[in-house]
């Protein structure tokens, strides 16, 4: 981490006219060990190896079900499509040398932090795997496992293997998100010199590559695990496990994905927002220099943070969302099929995998629908990027409705209830409408074309305090519409499933919960395109930073500013989408947890009575967990930002030539400070989230044994999970919307409204944006990962509570 060797000449004009070079944060590029090994293998040998592997995968899939083979084929075709997108993006030029030098510095910082962060996470994952192994070796088995001859040892190794695979795939998903963003940012910057539409297309296709790989890996991973266990355990053979019980063996996969996603989101969120806050407070507020100005020592750390916080972490987050939703829906589908005595239950169990396979197809169509201009050589007027992105989303939505109808008729038709598939298709439509509603609501509250953000910007004209008050009020108000939408969706889907005609042996309707699961699948049926829009945001933000640092013409910066503002909105809409899906998925996982407790305890467990004092206390502890976790996440950003502020101030004081373009700032020092601090600070809130449900469940289990309440531990954990989910959804909605609105209120003022850049109104808006940074990019996104992780950890650790 060295400064430039060439001496600085006097005078601002000399500095600007010289070839602008920027220090690499590291001397060599990092790549995960598996990728370095693959690069050294002869291409022909690698091709033969992959052919053998895929041949084995398809053989196991064919021995399992034709549906699994279909899923494998769609996933592999999608991976080939992602390779096409990669080649298309990487074929674009990187622009002048100063652009590529800045991009290299960002890439080095992001890859270096990723390696250190995921090295820490992998150590914690192996430690937790040993804990899970120890617990499962001494737990009781379910009647289904005993009947199938699966002992404690086999069950322990199955759960641990699933956990580690989920953690590995989640880590790869995060790496893919970061890998493409650090290579696409400079290409978007270069494209912006020619055309706004071309820059938009490059950013969308780069985000699309990451999204297709993330969703494809989630589906492929669960399908491989399912097929492997089916083949290895000889499921449905005489004396072996029934297929309806198989999905319970997959819960470790969801927990592994949640575990990595939580720490990735925490560490990346602390990194990106600490650097952003530090850069803004000293650069914009104290020194009055523009955002991403090359004189700001924290600017490289800020741009690195966009990649590790928004791209890598969000990739792991959406991977975990889809994996958890697929597994919970498979569990509920198997349970319902077993109660209804359906002859071939595989369609109900594998339905989630097929839906997300079609998600890859429809999202790919949406990505391809966004095309460049007919004459890319002309700059032309700047179109509304949000309108273009919404057109692509509309294409994906229409195709999702059609493919969802086909999927339900194909897999959910049964002679016992011939019209049930139509009810479930309507459940999927409810989910799709819910997703669209969430995207629209988030856009309304965070896009500066609408009244809420304009009102927030106007509040900045009377000072910093009124800006903060207005932002908090907007965030609190923004919880109402999403909660109403979720409530209507859950009740509608439940009753559509309840009236589907599927009955158990006693003649009671049993399709309600599965209807809610189908609605969740409908909501996530365009997840790949929504993730594409999310990845678009940080890539556009990075592109704007590269344009500013390399001192490109103002017309180019105008294009990247428009893309960046739209990126803030797409990130906010994706977070709203993720919260909605987390709410529905957590409801499913909660039901799956109660089913699993019933299996282990061998007694019905259908209700949780919060009038019981201990159970009510569990609910209070769950709500408290959300607030303490949020406090620690925001505090971590604040502490790290203080270190950045002090370092930036020190450099400006000790090296006054920086402000006059006579000296280069030490970017690498800020990168090192933020990297080490964020890794240190992510441990405490992450450990709180993992340890709390285990300790609470174990303590109340002992108390239940003493007071002769055998299921007290499981009931208290269920209450904790219920209250934490409700509190977490509301808190995450508040954080994400308020933070996004503050950010875009600042962007709105920077367009020239209310005095423009440098005015007192702008300074107040910067303060609001600074407060909102840890809200929208650290605590908020971490919360919706947290509530899903609480649900998956209770599924895996259920034996501890009994």
XYZ file of N, CA and C in Angstrom, residues 257-487:
693
model
N -26.752 -21.172 4.602
C -26.889 -19.984 3.756
C -27.198 -18.757 4.595
N -28.082 -18.889 5.597
C -28.446 -17.764 6.458
C -27.246 -17.288 7.275
N -26.468 -18.241 7.779
C -25.313 -17.914 8.614
C -24.325 -17.045 7.858
N -23.965 -17.464 6.645
C -23.001 -16.694 5.848
C -23.594 -15.356 5.437
N -24.877 -15.358 5.033
C -25.508 -14.118 4.577
C -25.539 -13.073 5.686
N -25.788 -13.514 6.929
C -25.857 -12.550 8.031
C -24.515 -11.863 8.237
N -23.440 -12.640 8.317
C -22.128 -12.039 8.559
C -21.632 -11.271 7.338
N -21.980 -11.730 6.136
C -21.607 -10.998 4.925
C -22.293 -9.642 4.906
N -23.585 -9.627 5.271
C -24.342 -8.372 5.279
C -23.855 -7.441 6.374
N -23.573 -8.010 7.546
C -23.076 -7.185 8.658
C -21.715 -6.582 8.333
N -20.765 -7.438 7.960
C -19.409 -6.962 7.691
C -19.370 -6.005 6.516
N -20.040 -6.386 5.414
C -20.056 -5.520 4.244
C -20.799 -4.226 4.503
N -21.909 -4.306 5.265
C -22.679 -3.103 5.576
C -21.907 -2.133 6.455
N -21.201 -2.659 7.435
C -20.381 -1.794 8.303
C -19.278 -1.142 7.476
N -18.662 -1.927 6.607
C -17.567 -1.411 5.771
C -18.058 -0.257 4.896
N -19.109 -0.526 4.118
C -19.526 0.463 3.122
C -20.042 1.742 3.759
N -20.774 1.618 4.867
C -21.371 2.826 5.436
C -20.397 3.594 6.314
N -19.471 2.912 6.959
C -18.456 3.633 7.730
C -17.595 4.475 6.795
N -17.209 3.900 5.659
C -16.406 4.651 4.687
C -17.215 5.801 4.088
N -18.483 5.534 3.784
C -19.348 6.551 3.178
C -19.573 7.715 4.143
N -19.911 7.402 5.392
C -20.154 8.447 6.397
C -18.890 9.261 6.638
N -17.750 8.566 6.778
C -16.489 9.278 7.010
C -16.133 10.194 5.858
N -16.327 9.702 4.633
C -16.011 10.515 3.454
C -16.931 11.728 3.347
N -18.219 11.542 3.628
C -19.184 12.637 3.486
C -19.006 13.705 4.559
N -18.805 13.275 5.814
C -18.738 14.247 6.908
C -17.569 15.210 6.744
N -16.413 14.685 6.349
C -15.241 15.560 6.205
C -15.219 16.191 4.812
N -15.468 15.386 3.780
C -15.362 15.900 2.415
C -16.454 16.889 2.064
N -17.702 16.468 2.183
C -18.809 17.333 1.769
C -19.096 18.444 2.776
N -19.240 18.055 4.059
C -19.697 19.022 5.057
C -18.581 19.968 5.497
N -17.412 19.420 5.841
C -16.350 20.273 6.382
C -15.539 20.965 5.294
N -15.158 20.237 4.241
C -14.284 20.811 3.216
C -15.054 21.346 2.003
N -16.326 20.941 1.846
C -17.130 21.443 0.741
C -16.704 20.945 -0.629
N -16.088 19.759 -0.672
C -15.682 19.205 -1.972
C -16.730 18.199 -2.430
N -16.810 17.928 -3.738
C -17.881 17.052 -4.238
C -17.734 15.610 -3.751
N -18.834 14.859 -3.909
C -18.783 13.430 -3.619
C -17.815 12.757 -4.584
N -17.055 11.793 -4.096
C -16.089 11.031 -4.897
C -14.964 11.904 -5.451
N -14.692 13.035 -4.799
C -13.582 13.887 -5.226
C -12.265 13.164 -4.964
N -11.319 13.176 -5.932
C -10.060 12.436 -5.741
C -9.214 12.949 -4.585
N -9.515 14.139 -4.080
C -8.748 14.664 -2.941
C -9.161 14.037 -1.614
N -10.295 13.368 -1.589
C -10.797 12.786 -0.342
C -10.111 11.443 -0.079
N -9.362 11.312 1.015
C -8.633 10.053 1.280
C -9.534 8.833 1.456
N -10.824 9.054 1.782
C -11.723 7.923 2.048
C -12.507 7.494 0.821
N -12.249 8.115 -0.339
C -13.111 7.866 -1.493
C -12.956 6.448 -2.049
N -11.739 5.922 -2.066
C -11.544 4.548 -2.562
C -12.223 3.546 -1.629
N -12.090 3.767 -0.320
C -12.748 2.884 0.648
C -14.263 2.914 0.460
N -14.798 4.099 0.173
C -16.231 4.244 -0.070
C -16.656 3.440 -1.289
N -15.904 3.527 -2.367
C -16.241 2.802 -3.597
C -16.059 1.291 -3.430
N -15.032 0.896 -2.667
C -14.858 -0.529 -2.350
C -16.079 -1.037 -1.587
N -16.564 -0.206 -0.658
C -17.699 -0.600 0.168
C -18.954 -0.899 -0.627
N -19.164 -0.163 -1.728
C -20.335 -0.436 -2.567
C -20.331 -1.885 -3.055
N -19.162 -2.410 -3.337
C -19.051 -3.769 -3.869
C -19.189 -4.832 -2.782
N -18.527 -4.638 -1.652
C -18.571 -5.667 -0.611
C -19.863 -5.591 0.200
N -20.474 -4.404 0.276
C -21.689 -4.253 1.055
C -22.953 -4.485 0.259
N -23.007 -3.910 -0.943
C -24.235 -3.992 -1.728
C -24.251 -5.182 -2.683
N -23.125 -5.492 -3.301
C -23.111 -6.580 -4.295
C -22.863 -7.939 -3.650
N -21.747 -8.090 -2.965
C -21.424 -9.390 -2.368
C -22.458 -9.779 -1.314
N -22.781 -8.833 -0.424
C -23.716 -9.149 0.655
C -25.117 -9.405 0.129
N -25.552 -8.602 -0.860
C -26.905 -8.804 -1.374
C -27.011 -10.106 -2.150
N -25.948 -10.519 -2.810
C -25.965 -11.804 -3.489
C -26.175 -12.938 -2.502
N -25.431 -12.904 -1.389
C -25.596 -13.923 -0.346
C -26.981 -13.839 0.280
N -27.508 -12.622 0.423
C -28.818 -12.410 1.036
C -29.937 -13.034 0.192
N -29.960 -12.714 -1.104
C -31.020 -13.261 -1.968
C -30.870 -14.762 -2.137
N -29.625 -15.251 -2.166
C -29.404 -16.697 -2.214
C -30.064 -17.358 -1.009
N -29.836 -16.780 0.134
C -30.399 -17.336 1.372
C -31.918 -17.254 1.376
N -32.480 -16.136 0.875
C -33.939 -15.983 0.820
C -34.573 -17.097 -0.006
N -34.006 -17.334 -1.177
C -34.585 -18.324 -2.089
C -34.409 -19.731 -1.526
N -33.218 -20.023 -0.973
C -32.979 -21.355 -0.404
C -33.935 -21.639 0.750
N -34.111 -20.654 1.655
C -35.000 -20.848 2.803
C -36.442 -21.034 2.350
N -36.870 -20.256 1.367
C -38.248 -20.354 0.874
C -38.491 -21.697 0.183
N -37.524 -22.146 -0.618
C -37.681 -23.439 -1.303
C -37.808 -24.571 -0.290
N -36.920 -24.580 0.703
C -36.913 -25.680 1.673
C -38.177 -25.678 2.522
N -38.603 -24.509 2.990
C -39.819 -24.449 3.818
C -41.041 -24.876 3.007
N -41.119 -24.453 1.736
C -42.248 -24.853 0.888
C -42.221 -26.357 0.609
N -41.033 -26.930 0.446
C -40.923 -28.378 0.234
C -41.398 -29.146 1.468
N -41.034 -28.636 2.653
C -41.458 -29.293 3.900
C -42.981 -29.266 4.019
N -43.575 -28.075 3.776
C -45.027 -27.940 3.903
C -45.747 -28.741 2.817
N -45.181 -28.770 1.589
C -45.783 -29.568 0.525
C -45.779 -31.046 0.857
N -44.654 -31.510 1.419
C -44.574 -32.924 1.815
C -45.532 -33.257 2.940
N -45.634 -32.361 3.923
C -46.541 -32.592 5.055
C -47.988 -32.662 4.583
N -48.372 -31.727 3.696
C -49.751 -31.703 3.202
C -50.047 -32.947 2.361
N -49.108 -33.321 1.481
C -49.310 -34.506 0.642
C -49.472 -35.765 1.491
N -48.732 -35.819 2.605
C -48.822 -36.981 3.500
C -50.186 -37.016 4.193
N -50.658 -35.858 4.650
C -51.963 -35.816 5.328
C -53.099 -36.163 4.374
N -52.965 -35.749 3.103
C -54.026 -35.989 2.110
C -53.916 -37.347 1.438
N -52.866 -38.101 1.775
C -52.645 -39.423 1.175
C -52.579 -39.346 -0.355
N -51.866 -38.348 -0.872
C -51.716 -38.187 -2.317
C -50.777 -39.281 -2.839
N -51.184 -39.938 -3.924
C -50.434 -41.091 -4.438
C -49.005 -40.715 -4.830
N -48.846 -39.625 -5.596
C -47.513 -39.194 -6.033
C -47.250 -37.788 -5.502
N -46.621 -37.679 -4.326
C -46.431 -36.354 -3.707
C -45.246 -35.568 -4.273
N -44.488 -36.161 -5.208
C -43.268 -35.495 -5.671
C -43.550 -34.141 -6.311
N -44.727 -34.009 -6.981
C -45.050 -32.727 -7.606
C -45.177 -31.622 -6.583
N -45.813 -31.894 -5.438
C -45.990 -30.891 -4.396
C -44.661 -30.542 -3.731
N -43.774 -31.517 -3.631
C -42.484 -31.277 -2.982
C -41.536 -30.517 -3.907
N -41.520 -30.878 -5.190
C -40.561 -30.292 -6.124
C -41.083 -29.031 -6.818
N -42.334 -28.666 -6.542
C -42.917 -27.476 -7.167
C -42.059 -26.220 -6.987
N -41.516 -25.945 -5.777
C -40.689 -24.730 -5.608
C -39.482 -24.702 -6.541
N -38.853 -25.854 -6.774
C -37.687 -25.895 -7.659
C -38.075 -25.551 -9.095
N -39.223 -26.013 -9.529
C -39.674 -25.728 -10.896
C -40.011 -24.247 -11.050
N -40.676 -23.678 -10.049
C -41.030 -22.255 -10.102
C -39.784 -21.395 -10.260
N -38.759 -21.705 -9.488
C -37.540 -20.893 -9.572
C -36.708 -21.217 -10.812
N -36.907 -22.390 -11.378
C -36.285 -22.656 -12.681
C -36.899 -21.750 -13.740
N -38.219 -21.619 -13.700
C -38.889 -20.693 -14.626
C -38.517 -19.240 -14.327
N -38.238 -18.950 -13.063
C -37.760 -17.608 -12.687
C -36.507 -17.250 -13.488
N -35.612 -18.205 -13.633
C -34.391 -17.967 -14.416
C -34.725 -17.634 -15.868
N -35.730 -18.315 -16.408
C -36.108 -18.092 -17.809
C -36.752 -16.725 -17.990
N -37.752 -16.404 -17.151
C -38.494 -15.146 -17.342
C -37.619 -13.930 -17.022
N -36.737 -14.066 -16.025
C -35.849 -12.951 -15.687
C -34.822 -12.721 -16.799
N -34.360 -13.798 -17.411
C -33.436 -13.657 -18.544
C -34.098 -12.901 -19.686
N -35.379 -13.199 -19.931
C -36.118 -12.481 -20.972
C -36.236 -11.000 -20.626
N -36.485 -10.697 -19.340
C -36.568 -9.304 -18.911
C -35.255 -8.567 -19.089
N -34.140 -9.246 -18.790
C -32.806 -8.637 -18.955
C -32.520 -8.362 -20.425
N -32.838 -9.322 -21.278
C -32.577 -9.151 -22.712
C -33.476 -8.105 -23.357
N -34.625 -7.804 -22.722
C -35.537 -6.817 -23.300
C -34.987 -5.399 -23.219
N -33.974 -5.189 -22.381
C -33.356 -3.867 -22.263
C -32.208 -3.800 -23.263
N -32.412 -3.021 -24.314
C -31.447 -2.964 -25.413
C -30.792 -1.604 -25.474
N -29.678 -1.545 -26.202
C -28.977 -0.280 -26.399
C -29.680 0.573 -27.444
N -29.185 1.796 -27.624
C -29.768 2.691 -28.624
C -29.381 2.231 -30.020
N -30.155 2.667 -31.009
C -29.842 2.294 -32.390
C -28.530 2.929 -32.842
N -28.269 4.138 -32.328
C -27.034 4.834 -32.710
C -26.224 5.114 -31.450
N -25.411 4.141 -30.997
C -24.678 4.310 -29.745
C -23.642 5.414 -29.792
N -23.344 5.919 -30.957
C -22.327 6.959 -31.054
C -22.814 8.326 -30.631
N -24.133 8.491 -30.477
C -24.661 9.794 -30.090
C -25.019 9.781 -28.616
N -24.750 10.914 -27.954
C -25.026 11.002 -26.519
C -26.527 11.100 -26.286
N -27.186 12.008 -26.991
C -28.642 12.114 -26.939
C -29.165 12.544 -25.586
N -30.461 12.693 -25.504
C -31.103 13.077 -24.250
C -31.093 11.893 -23.283
N -31.017 12.222 -22.005
C -30.988 11.177 -20.995
C -32.414 10.676 -20.761
N -32.655 9.405 -21.074
C -33.969 8.818 -20.840
C -34.126 8.513 -19.359
N -35.352 8.215 -18.956
C -35.604 7.845 -17.566
C -35.221 6.381 -17.378
N -34.098 6.111 -16.701
C -33.660 4.707 -16.560
C -34.680 3.861 -15.801
N -35.388 4.487 -14.838
C -36.349 3.713 -14.055
C -37.471 3.192 -14.939
N -37.908 4.005 -15.891
C -38.967 3.572 -16.802
C -38.503 2.392 -17.646
N -37.246 2.431 -18.081
C -36.700 1.340 -18.892
C -36.613 0.056 -18.068
N -36.138 0.184 -16.827
C -36.038 -0.984 -15.949
C -37.423 -1.561 -15.651
N -38.408 -0.685 -15.484
C -39.758 -1.166 -15.183
C -40.373 -1.907 -16.369
N -40.003 -1.481 -17.587
C -40.486 -2.210 -18.767
C -39.948 -3.646 -18.755
N -38.671 -3.783 -18.441
C -38.103 -5.118 -18.328
C -38.766 -5.927 -17.234
N -39.084 -5.259 -16.104
C -39.765 -5.935 -14.997
C -41.159 -6.374 -15.419
N -41.842 -5.542 -16.217
C -43.178 -5.897 -16.698
C -43.127 -7.136 -17.590
N -42.094 -7.214 -18.441
C -41.918 -8.405 -19.280
C -41.769 -9.651 -18.404
N -40.910 -9.545 -17.376
C -40.690 -10.681 -16.478
C -41.969 -11.046 -15.726
N -42.743 -10.046 -15.289
C -43.978 -10.302 -14.545
C -44.992 -11.053 -15.398
N -45.211 -10.583 -16.640
C -46.189 -11.217 -17.531
C -45.809 -12.674 -17.799
N -44.535 -12.902 -18.090
C -44.079 -14.277 -18.344
C -44.177 -15.134 -17.078
N -43.926 -14.514 -15.904
C -44.015 -15.262 -14.648
C -45.441 -15.738 -14.389
N -46.430 -14.899 -14.698
C -47.828 -15.302 -14.530
C -48.139 -16.516 -15.399
N -47.691 -16.486 -16.661
C -47.956 -17.592 -17.584
C -47.268 -18.880 -17.130
N -45.981 -18.788 -16.793
C -45.244 -19.997 -16.404
C -45.724 -20.536 -15.063
N -46.203 -19.652 -14.193
C -46.713 -20.126 -12.899
C -47.978 -20.950 -13.106
N -48.834 -20.484 -14.029
C -50.032 -21.259 -14.333
C -49.689 -22.623 -14.901
N -48.709 -22.676 -15.797
C -48.268 -23.949 -16.380
C -47.716 -24.868 -15.290
N -46.918 -24.304 -14.371
C -46.295 -25.108 -13.305
C -47.341 -25.721 -12.387
N -48.348 -24.934 -12.004
C -49.364 -25.466 -11.093
C -50.179 -26.579 -11.757
N -50.522 -26.378 -13.032
C -51.297 -27.424 -13.722
C -50.471 -28.694 -13.897
N -49.189 -28.535 -14.131
C -48.300 -29.678 -14.357
C -48.060 -30.469 -13.073
N -47.789 -29.773 -11.984
C -47.296 -30.447 -10.778
C -48.329 -30.563 -9.656
N -49.327 -29.679 -9.611
C -50.239 -29.657 -8.465
C -51.629 -30.205 -8.799
N -51.772 -30.794 -9.975
C -53.062 -31.409 -10.304
C -53.148 -32.781 -9.632
N -54.273 -33.038 -8.989
C -54.483 -34.338 -8.355
C -55.954 -34.729 -8.504
N -56.213 -36.018 -8.680
C -57.585 -36.497 -8.869
C -58.440 -36.261 -7.630
N -57.794 -36.190 -6.459
C -58.547 -35.987 -5.226
C -59.222 -34.621 -5.182
N -58.620 -33.637 -5.840
C -59.188 -32.286 -5.898
C -58.826 -31.690 -7.252
N -59.616 -31.990 -8.294
C -59.243 -31.605 -9.665
C -59.057 -30.104 -9.875
N -59.731 -29.281 -9.070
C -59.616 -27.830 -9.266
C -58.611 -27.183 -8.312
N -57.927 -27.975 -7.506
C -56.996 -27.413 -6.511
C -55.877 -26.616 -7.181
N -55.407 -27.107 -8.341
C -54.292 -26.429 -9.006
C -54.659 -25.001 -9.385
N -55.938 -24.769 -9.700
C -56.365 -23.424 -10.070
C -56.314 -22.496 -8.860
N -56.753 -23.011 -7.701
C -56.645 -22.210 -6.468
C -55.197 -21.853 -6.176
N -54.312 -22.841 -6.373
C -52.894 -22.570 -6.088
C -52.302 -21.611 -7.126
N -52.789 -21.671 -8.366
C -52.340 -20.698 -9.362
C -52.749 -19.284 -8.949
N -53.953 -19.163 -8.377
C -54.400 -17.858 -7.873
C -53.561 -17.418 -6.672
N -53.131 -18.384 -5.849
C -52.211 -18.052 -4.740
C -50.919 -17.456 -5.289
N -50.401 -18.065 -6.354
C -49.199 -17.531 -6.988
C -49.420 -16.134 -7.527
N -50.611 -15.903 -8.101
C -50.934 -14.566 -8.606
C -50.969 -13.555 -7.467
N -51.483 -13.966 -6.313
C -51.468 -13.097 -5.130
C -50.033 -12.714 -4.780
N -49.128 -13.693 -4.817
C -47.719 -13.419 -4.514
C -47.085 -12.477 -5.521
N -47.384 -12.673 -6.811
C -46.819 -11.816 -7.858
C -47.317 -10.377 -7.696
N -48.628 -10.232 -7.416
C -49.185 -8.892 -7.182
C -48.551 -8.257 -5.945
N -48.307 -9.065 -4.919
C -47.668 -8.564 -3.703
C -46.269 -8.038 -4.001
N -45.509 -8.782 -4.800
C -44.160 -8.341 -5.167
C -44.217 -7.012 -5.903
N -45.147 -6.908 -6.858
C -45.269 -5.668 -7.634
C -45.670 -4.512 -6.721
N -46.579 -4.787 -5.769
C -47.013 -3.748 -4.830
C -45.851 -3.271 -3.972
N -45.006 -4.200 -3.525
C -43.859 -3.820 -2.706
C -42.880 -2.957 -3.496
N -42.644 -3.331 -4.736
C -41.749 -2.535 -5.572
C -42.318 -1.129 -5.768
N -43.622 -1.032 -6.008
C -44.254 0.269 -6.231
C -44.218 1.120 -4.957
N -44.539 0.507 -3.802
C -44.554 1.257 -2.534
C -43.159 1.780 -2.214
N -42.149 0.927 -2.368
C -40.777 1.359 -2.086
C -40.359 2.484 -3.026
N -40.733 2.374 -4.280
C -40.419 3.419 -5.255
C -41.110 4.726 -4.866
N -42.360 4.651 -4.438
C -43.110 5.861 -4.076
C -42.445 6.601 -2.921
N -41.959 5.869 -1.946
C -41.385 6.504 -0.756
C -39.922 6.894 -0.912
N -39.247 6.409 -1.961
C -37.802 6.689 -2.063
C -37.377 7.397 -3.343
N -38.253 7.484 -4.336
C -37.898 8.143 -5.595
C -38.222 9.631 -5.498
N -37.263 10.486 -5.894
C -37.514 11.921 -5.727
C -38.500 12.496 -6.744
N -39.037 11.669 -7.605
C -40.112 12.136 -8.483
C -41.447 12.197 -7.740
N -41.526 11.581 -6.565
C -42.779 11.521 -5.809
C -42.736 12.454 -4.600
N -43.894 12.703 -4.050
C -44.058 13.737 -3.025
C -43.291 13.484 -1.717
N -43.239 12.250 -1.179
C -42.560 12.074 0.114
C -41.116 12.565 0.133
N -40.324 12.226 -0.886
C -38.918 12.656 -0.900
C -38.816 14.158 -1.146
N -39.695 14.718 -1.975
C -39.680 16.165 -2.196
C -40.004 16.911 -0.896
N -40.949 16.385 -0.124
C -41.285 16.992 1.165
C -40.107 16.905 2.123
N -39.410 15.775 2.107
C -38.227 15.601 2.949
C -37.131 16.584 2.542
N -36.942 16.766 1.244
C -35.945 17.722 0.771
C -36.309 19.143 1.204
N -37.594 19.473 1.144
C -38.043 20.802 1.563
C -37.786 21.025 3.053
N -37.912 19.951 3.855
C -37.632 20.072 5.288
C -36.176 20.423 5.552
N -35.291 20.093 4.600
C -33.865 20.414 4.763
C -33.620 21.913 4.676
N -34.534 22.650 4.057
C -34.319 24.090 3.880
C -34.385 24.848 5.195
N -34.965 24.233 6.234
C -35.035 24.903 7.536
C -34.034 24.336 8.539
N -33.137 23.477 8.084
C -32.064 23.052 8.971
C -31.903 21.552 9.095
N -30.855 21.174 9.813
C -30.513 19.761 9.994
C -31.572 19.034 10.825
N -32.050 19.693 11.890
C -33.008 19.043 12.792
C -34.308 18.701 12.110
N -34.851 19.626 11.331
C -36.124 19.362 10.656
C -35.977 18.279 9.597
N -34.796 18.190 8.987
C -34.537 17.109 8.033
C -34.611 15.749 8.727
N -33.989 15.649 9.899
C -33.981 14.380 10.640
C -35.394 14.019 11.070
N -36.139 15.000 11.586
C -37.509 14.734 12.045
C -38.373 14.241 10.886
N -38.281 14.933 9.739
C -39.081 14.552 8.583
C -38.711 13.163 8.082
N -37.408 12.830 8.095
C -36.970 11.513 7.635
C -37.455 10.391 8.531
N -37.391 10.612 9.849
C -37.876 9.602 10.798
C -39.379 9.406 10.621
N -40.107 10.517 10.470
C -41.561 10.426 10.284
C -41.904 9.668 9.008
N -41.182 9.954 7.924
C -41.429 9.265 6.656
C -41.186 7.767 6.807
N -40.089 7.406 7.475
C -39.781 5.989 7.667
C -40.835 5.271 8.483
N -41.326 5.934 9.537
C -42.363 5.316 10.366
C -43.658 5.145 9.583
N -44.014 6.162 8.823
C -45.246 6.092 8.026
C -45.157 5.004 6.954
N -43.972 4.790 6.417
C -43.809 3.858 5.296
C -44.026 2.403 5.684
N -44.184 2.099 6.974
C -44.434 0.716 7.394
C -45.882 0.298 7.165
N -46.785 1.283 7.022
C -48.214 0.965 6.998
C -48.615 0.176 5.752
N -48.357 0.718 4.573
C -48.796 0.059 3.340
C -48.199 -1.338 3.175
N -46.868 -1.529 3.381
C -46.328 -2.892 3.246
C -46.971 -3.895 4.191
N -47.252 -3.477 5.439
C -47.868 -4.401 6.394
C -49.275 -4.775 5.937
N -50.019 -3.799 5.435
C -51.355 -4.090 4.918
C -51.282 -5.060 3.739
N -50.319 -4.843 2.856
C -50.161 -5.727 1.697
C -49.813 -7.144 2.140
N -48.864 -7.274 3.076
C -48.480 -8.604 3.580
C -49.680 -9.291 4.230
N -50.432 -8.535 5.019
C -51.588 -9.110 5.732
C -52.620 -9.644 4.745
